[in-house]
């Protein structure tokens, strides 16, 4: 019965992912791409948690926790890279 | 005392991740005991007897204000994003804070990031650099009062 | 209970959509960070709360993990965005529409 509501939620999430991916491809600077990647990661965490409810499987929650930790690490590492990259040139 | 607090924290995190079953309690307490013996020499924190009181104050005083501000911030973002031409007047402002501890400063910076129109960039000794969407030109004090005013009072009551 | 869960889920998904739109439409990097962080943080809270309401009937053992996810997102998302902002400033591509810049004068005091 609730199938069409699932469909609405997934459509909205998909549009959010689409916008961030467009910014990721367009992004004039490297920092814009990192921002788009950070936003995309949080949207994907929400998507995985929602999929746990749709498929009624507990494993997705473990995946979401691990993905959240990895996304935070990834953000910090990219920021470090961005910071160190121009210190050499200037 | 330090060992006991470390042990209890590790055990609670383990049980939250693994589920409250009796086998998990036994295995989790074994793992936490080993980790406590390995780690406790490298941790240095002071045992604070007011911590439960602070935690209760944190949950019941700070969290509702925080959620309310977060909802306001999102309505603000939605208004800016959906308007045809985005209204902007950005700038980076220096904000002084009176909080002393590291934890208080971290919480203040995080709250500033999630309130309407502001983003904390860096924390140095006692001032926070904040990027705001809408800079008030009139006076510096007004900026400061609007950005960090409400949280500074609440967090000062909790962490000091 | 299912109705409440879906209300929260749809609100959260709409905030994710707004966050994506903000990242796409804002004109410079700092404003993109602002829109992205705020909207997606509240969206993630709302979706996880929706899943809590949806799972309270037959999956009570999910709730501790969902609370861990909420706490972790609430801590890590602002820290990550402010790290990116600092790195953006340090990497010398500052947008030229700032009306006031106190961060530049920072080095002179030291």
CSV table of C-alpha atoms in Angstrom, one decimal:
chain,number,residue,atom,x,y,z
A,1,UNK,CA,0.0,0.0,0.0
A,2,UNK,CA,2.8,2.3,0.9
A,3,UNK,CA,4.7,1.7,-2.3
A,4,UNK,CA,4.0,5.1,-3.9
A,5,UNK,CA,5.1,6.9,-0.7
A,6,UNK,CA,8.4,5.0,-1.0
A,7,UNK,CA,8.5,6.1,-4.6
A,8,UNK,CA,8.1,9.8,-3.6
A,9,UNK,CA,10.9,9.7,-1.0
A,10,UNK,CA,13.2,7.9,-3.4
A,11,UNK,CA,12.5,10.4,-6.2
A,12,UNK,CA,13.2,13.4,-3.9
A,13,UNK,CA,16.5,11.8,-2.7
A,14,UNK,CA,17.4,11.0,-6.3
A,15,UNK,CA,16.9,14.6,-7.4
A,16,UNK,CA,19.1,15.8,-4.5
A,17,UNK,CA,21.8,13.4,-5.6
A,18,UNK,CA,21.4,14.6,-9.2
A,19,UNK,CA,21.9,18.3,-8.3
A,20,UNK,CA,25.0,17.5,-6.3
A,21,UNK,CA,26.5,15.4,-9.0
A,22,UNK,CA,25.9,18.2,-11.5
A,23,UNK,CA,27.8,20.6,-9.2
A,24,UNK,CA,30.5,17.9,-8.9
A,25,UNK,CA,30.9,17.8,-12.6
A,26,UNK,CA,30.6,21.5,-13.3
A,27,UNK,CA,32.5,22.8,-10.2
A,28,UNK,CA,34.9,25.4,-11.4
A,29,UNK,CA,37.4,24.9,-8.6
A,30,UNK,CA,38.6,21.9,-6.7
A,31,UNK,CA,37.1,23.1,-3.5
A,32,UNK,CA,33.6,23.2,-5.0
A,33,UNK,CA,34.0,19.6,-5.9
A,34,UNK,CA,35.0,18.7,-2.4
A,35,UNK,CA,31.9,20.5,-1.1
A,36,UNK,CA,29.7,18.7,-3.5
A,37,UNK,CA,31.2,15.4,-2.4
A,38,UNK,CA,30.6,16.1,1.2
A,39,UNK,CA,26.9,16.9,0.6
A,40,UNK,CA,26.6,13.8,-1.6
A,41,UNK,CA,28.0,11.6,1.2
A,42,UNK,CA,25.4,12.8,3.8
A,43,UNK,CA,22.6,12.3,1.2
A,44,UNK,CA,23.9,8.8,0.6
A,45,UNK,CA,23.9,8.0,4.4
A,46,UNK,CA,20.3,9.1,4.5
A,47,UNK,CA,19.5,6.9,1.5
A,48,UNK,CA,21.1,3.8,3.1
A,49,UNK,CA,19.2,4.3,6.3
A,50,UNK,CA,16.0,4.6,4.3
A,51,UNK,CA,16.8,1.4,2.4
A,52,UNK,CA,17.1,-0.4,5.7
A,53,UNK,CA,13.5,0.4,6.4
A,54,UNK,CA,12.4,-0.5,2.8
A,55,UNK,CA,14.2,-3.9,2.8
A,56,UNK,CA,13.7,-4.5,6.5
A,57,UNK,CA,17.3,-5.6,7.0
A,58,UNK,CA,19.5,-4.6,9.9
A,59,UNK,CA,22.7,-5.0,7.9
A,60,UNK,CA,22.1,-1.7,6.2
A,61,UNK,CA,22.5,0.2,9.5
A,62,UNK,CA,26.0,-1.2,10.0
A,63,UNK,CA,26.8,-0.2,6.4
A,64,UNK,CA,25.5,3.3,7.2
A,65,UNK,CA,27.6,3.6,10.3
A,66,UNK,CA,30.8,2.5,8.5
A,67,UNK,CA,30.0,4.8,5.6
A,68,UNK,CA,29.5,7.8,7.9
A,69,UNK,CA,32.9,7.2,9.5
A,70,UNK,CA,34.6,6.8,6.1
A,71,UNK,CA,32.8,9.9,4.7
A,72,UNK,CA,34.1,12.0,7.6
A,73,UNK,CA,37.7,10.7,7.1
A,74,UNK,CA,37.4,11.3,3.4
A,75,UNK,CA,36.3,14.9,3.9
A,76,UNK,CA,39.2,15.6,6.3
A,77,UNK,CA,41.7,14.0,3.9
A,78,UNK,CA,40.5,16.0,0.9
A,79,UNK,CA,40.6,19.2,2.9
A,80,UNK,CA,44.2,18.4,4.0
A,81,UNK,CA,45.1,17.8,0.4
A,82,UNK,CA,43.5,21.1,-0.7
A,83,UNK,CA,45.3,23.0,2.0
A,84,UNK,CA,48.7,21.5,1.2
A,85,UNK,CA,48.4,21.9,-2.5
A,86,UNK,CA,48.8,25.6,-2.8
A,87,UNK,CA,51.2,26.1,0.1
A,88,UNK,CA,53.9,24.7,-2.2
A,89,UNK,CA,53.1,27.2,-5.0
A,90,UNK,CA,52.8,30.3,-3.0
B,1,UNK,CA,38.1,5.7,39.2
B,2,UNK,CA,39.5,6.6,35.8
B,3,UNK,CA,39.6,2.9,34.9
B,4,UNK,CA,36.0,2.4,35.9
B,5,UNK,CA,34.8,5.4,33.8
B,6,UNK,CA,36.7,4.3,30.7
B,7,UNK,CA,35.4,0.7,31.1
B,8,UNK,CA,31.8,1.9,31.4
B,9,UNK,CA,32.1,4.2,28.4
B,10,UNK,CA,33.5,1.5,26.2
B,11,UNK,CA,30.9,-1.1,27.4
B,12,UNK,CA,28.0,1.3,26.6
B,13,UNK,CA,29.3,2.0,23.1
B,14,UNK,CA,29.8,-1.7,22.5
B,15,UNK,CA,26.3,-2.5,23.6
B,16,UNK,CA,24.8,0.2,21.5
B,17,UNK,CA,26.5,-1.2,18.5
B,18,UNK,CA,25.9,-4.9,19.2
B,19,UNK,CA,22.5,-5.0,20.8
B,20,UNK,CA,21.5,-5.8,24.4
B,21,UNK,CA,21.8,-9.6,24.6
B,22,UNK,CA,23.4,-11.5,27.5
B,23,UNK,CA,26.2,-13.0,25.4
B,24,UNK,CA,27.1,-9.6,24.0
B,25,UNK,CA,27.2,-8.3,27.6
B,26,UNK,CA,29.8,-10.9,28.6
B,27,UNK,CA,31.9,-10.6,25.4
B,28,UNK,CA,31.7,-6.8,25.5
B,29,UNK,CA,32.8,-6.5,29.1
B,30,UNK,CA,35.8,-8.8,28.3
B,31,UNK,CA,36.8,-6.7,25.3
B,32,UNK,CA,36.3,-3.4,27.2
B,33,UNK,CA,38.4,-4.7,30.1
B,34,UNK,CA,41.3,-5.6,27.8
B,35,UNK,CA,41.0,-2.2,26.0
B,36,UNK,CA,40.8,-0.4,29.4
B,37,UNK,CA,44.1,-2.0,30.6
B,38,UNK,CA,45.8,-1.2,27.3
B,39,UNK,CA,44.5,2.4,27.0
B,40,UNK,CA,44.1,3.8,30.4
B,41,UNK,CA,47.7,4.9,30.8
B,42,UNK,CA,47.5,7.1,27.7
B,43,UNK,CA,44.3,8.8,28.6
B,44,UNK,CA,44.5,11.9,30.8
B,45,UNK,CA,41.2,13.4,31.9
B,46,UNK,CA,40.0,14.5,35.3
B,47,UNK,CA,37.1,12.8,37.0
B,48,UNK,CA,34.3,15.3,37.1
B,49,UNK,CA,31.6,14.6,39.6
B,50,UNK,CA,29.2,17.2,38.1
B,51,UNK,CA,29.2,15.4,34.8
B,52,UNK,CA,25.8,13.7,35.0
B,53,UNK,CA,24.2,17.0,36.0
B,54,UNK,CA,25.9,18.7,33.1
B,55,UNK,CA,24.7,16.0,30.8
B,56,UNK,CA,21.1,16.4,31.9
B,57,UNK,CA,21.3,20.2,31.6
B,58,UNK,CA,22.9,19.7,28.1
B,59,UNK,CA,20.1,17.4,26.9
B,60,UNK,CA,17.1,19.4,28.3
B,61,UNK,CA,18.3,23.0,27.9
B,62,UNK,CA,20.7,23.0,25.0
B,63,UNK,CA,19.2,20.5,22.6
B,64,UNK,CA,15.7,22.1,22.2
B,65,UNK,CA,17.2,25.5,21.5
B,66,UNK,CA,19.6,23.9,19.0
B,67,UNK,CA,16.9,22.0,17.2
B,68,UNK,CA,14.7,25.2,17.0
B,69,UNK,CA,17.7,27.2,15.6
B,70,UNK,CA,18.4,24.4,13.1
B,71,UNK,CA,14.8,24.5,11.8
B,72,UNK,CA,15.0,28.3,11.5
B,73,UNK,CA,18.3,28.0,9.6
B,74,UNK,CA,16.7,25.6,7.2
B,75,UNK,CA,13.8,27.8,6.5
B,76,UNK,CA,16.2,30.6,5.9
B,77,UNK,CA,18.3,28.4,3.5
B,78,UNK,CA,15.1,27.3,1.7
B,79,UNK,CA,14.0,30.9,1.3
B,80,UNK,CA,17.3,32.0,-0.1
B,81,UNK,CA,17.6,29.0,-2.5
B,82,UNK,CA,14.1,29.2,-3.9
B,83,UNK,CA,14.1,33.0,-4.4
B,84,UNK,CA,14.7,34.0,-8.0
B,85,UNK,CA,17.8,36.2,-7.4
B,86,UNK,CA,19.7,35.1,-4.3
B,87,UNK,CA,20.1,37.8,-1.7
B,88,UNK,CA,23.7,37.9,-0.5
B,89,UNK,CA,26.0,40.2,1.4
B,90,UNK,CA,28.7,37.9,2.6
B,91,UNK,CA,31.7,38.6,4.8
B,92,UNK,CA,34.0,37.1,7.4
B,93,UNK,CA,33.6,38.4,11.0
B,94,UNK,CA,35.7,37.9,14.1
B,95,UNK,CA,33.7,36.9,17.2
B,96,UNK,CA,35.1,36.9,20.7
B,97,UNK,CA,34.0,34.2,23.1
B,98,UNK,CA,34.3,33.9,26.9
B,99,UNK,CA,34.2,30.1,27.1
B,100,UNK,CA,37.4,28.5,28.4
B,101,UNK,CA,37.3,24.8,27.8
B,102,UNK,CA,38.0,23.0,24.5
B,103,UNK,CA,34.7,21.1,24.6
B,104,UNK,CA,32.7,24.3,25.2
B,105,UNK,CA,34.5,26.0,22.2
B,106,UNK,CA,33.9,23.0,20.0
B,107,UNK,CA,30.2,22.9,20.8
B,108,UNK,CA,29.9,26.7,20.3
B,109,UNK,CA,31.6,26.5,16.9
B,110,UNK,CA,29.3,23.6,15.9
B,111,UNK,CA,26.3,25.5,17.0
B,112,UNK,CA,27.4,28.6,15.0
B,113,UNK,CA,27.8,26.5,11.9
B,114,UNK,CA,24.2,25.2,12.2
B,115,UNK,CA,22.5,28.5,13.0
B,116,UNK,CA,21.0,30.7,10.2
B,117,UNK,CA,23.4,32.2,7.8
B,118,UNK,CA,26.7,31.6,9.6
B,119,UNK,CA,29.6,29.2,9.2
B,120,UNK,CA,32.5,29.0,11.6
B,121,UNK,CA,35.9,28.8,9.8
B,122,UNK,CA,38.5,28.7,12.5
B,123,UNK,CA,39.0,28.8,16.2
B,124,UNK,CA,41.9,30.6,17.7
B,125,UNK,CA,42.6,31.3,21.3
B,126,UNK,CA,39.5,33.1,22.3
B,127,UNK,CA,38.0,34.3,19.0
B,128,UNK,CA,36.1,32.4,16.3
B,129,UNK,CA,36.2,33.5,12.7
B,130,UNK,CA,32.7,33.3,11.2
B,131,UNK,CA,31.5,33.6,7.6
B,132,UNK,CA,28.1,35.1,7.5
B,133,UNK,CA,25.7,35.5,4.6
B,134,UNK,CA,24.4,38.8,5.8
B,135,UNK,CA,26.9,41.3,7.4
B,136,UNK,CA,25.4,44.1,9.4
B,137,UNK,CA,27.4,47.2,8.5
B,138,UNK,CA,26.3,49.3,11.5
B,139,UNK,CA,28.4,48.1,14.4
B,140,UNK,CA,30.6,45.2,15.4
B,141,UNK,CA,28.8,44.5,18.6
B,142,UNK,CA,25.6,43.9,16.8
B,143,UNK,CA,27.1,41.2,14.6
B,144,UNK,CA,28.6,39.6,17.7
B,145,UNK,CA,25.4,39.6,19.6
B,146,UNK,CA,23.4,38.2,16.8
B,147,UNK,CA,25.9,35.4,16.0
B,148,UNK,CA,27.0,34.0,19.3
B,149,UNK,CA,24.7,35.6,21.8
B,150,UNK,CA,22.0,33.0,22.6
B,151,UNK,CA,24.4,29.9,22.6
B,152,UNK,CA,27.1,31.6,24.6
B,153,UNK,CA,24.8,32.2,27.5
B,154,UNK,CA,23.4,28.6,27.6
B,155,UNK,CA,26.8,26.9,27.1
B,156,UNK,CA,28.4,29.2,29.7
B,157,UNK,CA,25.8,28.0,32.1
B,158,UNK,CA,26.6,24.3,31.3
B,159,UNK,CA,30.3,24.0,30.8
B,160,UNK,CA,31.7,26.5,33.4
C,1,UNK,CA,2.7,5.2,13.3
C,2,UNK,CA,3.5,4.5,9.7
C,3,UNK,CA,1.9,7.8,8.7
C,4,UNK,CA,4.1,9.8,11.1
C,5,UNK,CA,7.2,7.9,9.8
C,6,UNK,CA,6.4,8.8,6.2
C,7,UNK,CA,5.8,12.5,7.1
C,8,UNK,CA,9.2,12.7,8.6
C,9,UNK,CA,10.8,10.8,5.7
C,10,UNK,CA,9.2,13.1,3.1
C,11,UNK,CA,10.3,16.2,5.0
C,12,UNK,CA,13.8,14.9,5.3
C,13,UNK,CA,14.0,14.0,1.6
C,14,UNK,CA,12.7,17.5,0.7
C,15,UNK,CA,15.5,19.0,2.8
C,16,UNK,CA,18.0,16.8,1.0
C,17,UNK,CA,16.6,18.1,-2.3
C,18,UNK,CA,16.9,21.7,-1.0
C,19,UNK,CA,20.5,21.0,0.0
C,20,UNK,CA,21.3,19.7,-3.4
C,21,UNK,CA,19.7,22.7,-5.0
C,22,UNK,CA,21.5,25.1,-2.8
C,23,UNK,CA,24.9,23.5,-3.6
C,24,UNK,CA,24.0,23.8,-7.3
C,25,UNK,CA,22.6,27.4,-7.2
C,26,UNK,CA,24.8,29.4,-4.7
C,27,UNK,CA,27.4,31.5,-6.4
C,28,UNK,CA,30.6,30.9,-4.4
C,29,UNK,CA,32.2,28.2,-2.3
C,30,UNK,CA,31.4,29.4,1.2
C,31,UNK,CA,27.8,29.9,0.5
C,32,UNK,CA,27.7,26.4,-1.0
C,33,UNK,CA,29.1,25.0,2.1
C,34,UNK,CA,26.5,26.8,4.2
C,35,UNK,CA,23.5,25.6,2.2
C,36,UNK,CA,24.9,22.1,1.9
C,37,UNK,CA,25.7,21.5,5.5
C,38,UNK,CA,22.6,23.0,7.1
C,39,UNK,CA,20.0,21.4,4.8
C,40,UNK,CA,21.6,18.0,4.7
C,41,UNK,CA,22.1,17.8,8.5
C,42,UNK,CA,18.4,18.5,9.3
C,43,UNK,CA,17.5,16.2,6.4
C,44,UNK,CA,19.5,13.4,7.9
C,45,UNK,CA,18.0,14.0,11.3
C,46,UNK,CA,14.6,13.9,9.9
C,47,UNK,CA,15.1,10.7,7.9
C,48,UNK,CA,16.6,8.9,10.8
C,49,UNK,CA,13.7,10.0,13.1
C,50,UNK,CA,11.3,8.7,10.4
C,51,UNK,CA,13.1,5.4,10.3
C,52,UNK,CA,12.9,5.2,14.2
C,53,UNK,CA,9.1,5.8,14.0
C,54,UNK,CA,8.8,3.2,11.2
C,55,UNK,CA,10.8,0.5,13.0
C,56,UNK,CA,9.3,1.0,16.5
C,57,UNK,CA,6.6,-1.6,15.8
C,58,UNK,CA,8.6,-4.7,14.9
C,59,UNK,CA,12.3,-3.8,15.0
C,60,UNK,CA,13.0,-2.4,18.5
C,61,UNK,CA,16.6,-3.4,18.4
C,62,UNK,CA,17.4,-0.9,15.6
C,63,UNK,CA,17.0,2.1,17.8
C,64,UNK,CA,20.4,2.2,19.5
C,65,UNK,CA,22.2,2.1,16.2
C,66,UNK,CA,20.0,4.8,14.7
C,67,UNK,CA,20.8,7.0,17.8
C,68,UNK,CA,24.5,6.4,17.2
C,69,UNK,CA,24.1,7.5,13.6
C,70,UNK,CA,22.3,10.7,14.7
C,71,UNK,CA,25.0,11.6,17.2
C,72,UNK,CA,27.8,10.9,14.8
C,73,UNK,CA,26.2,13.0,12.0
C,74,UNK,CA,25.5,15.9,14.5
C,75,UNK,CA,29.2,15.9,15.5
C,76,UNK,CA,31.0,15.2,12.3
C,77,UNK,CA,29.1,17.2,9.7
C,78,UNK,CA,29.8,20.7,11.1
C,79,UNK,CA,33.4,19.8,11.8
C,80,UNK,CA,33.9,18.5,8.3
C,81,UNK,CA,32.3,21.6,6.7
C,82,UNK,CA,34.4,24.0,8.8
C,83,UNK,CA,37.6,22.0,7.8
C,84,UNK,CA,36.7,22.4,4.2
C,85,UNK,CA,36.1,26.1,4.7
C,86,UNK,CA,39.5,26.6,6.3
C,87,UNK,CA,41.2,24.7,3.6
C,88,UNK,CA,39.4,26.7,0.9
C,89,UNK,CA,40.6,29.9,2.6
C,90,UNK,CA,44.1,28.7,2.9
C,91,UNK,CA,44.3,27.5,-0.7
C,92,UNK,CA,44.0,31.1,-1.9
C,93,UNK,CA,40.9,31.0,-4.0
C,94,UNK,CA,38.8,33.5,-1.9
C,95,UNK,CA,35.6,34.7,-3.6
C,96,UNK,CA,35.8,38.4,-4.4
C,97,UNK,CA,32.4,39.4,-3.1
C,98,UNK,CA,33.2,39.5,0.6
C,99,UNK,CA,32.3,42.9,2.1
C,100,UNK,CA,34.4,42.4,5.2
C,101,UNK,CA,37.4,40.1,5.8
C,102,UNK,CA,38.7,39.8,9.4
C,103,UNK,CA,40.5,36.5,8.7
C,104,UNK,CA,43.1,38.2,6.5
C,105,UNK,CA,44.4,40.3,9.4
C,106,UNK,CA,44.9,37.2,11.5
C,107,UNK,CA,48.6,36.7,10.7
C,108,UNK,CA,49.6,40.2,11.7
C,109,UNK,CA,48.9,39.7,15.4
C,110,UNK,CA,51.2,36.8,15.8
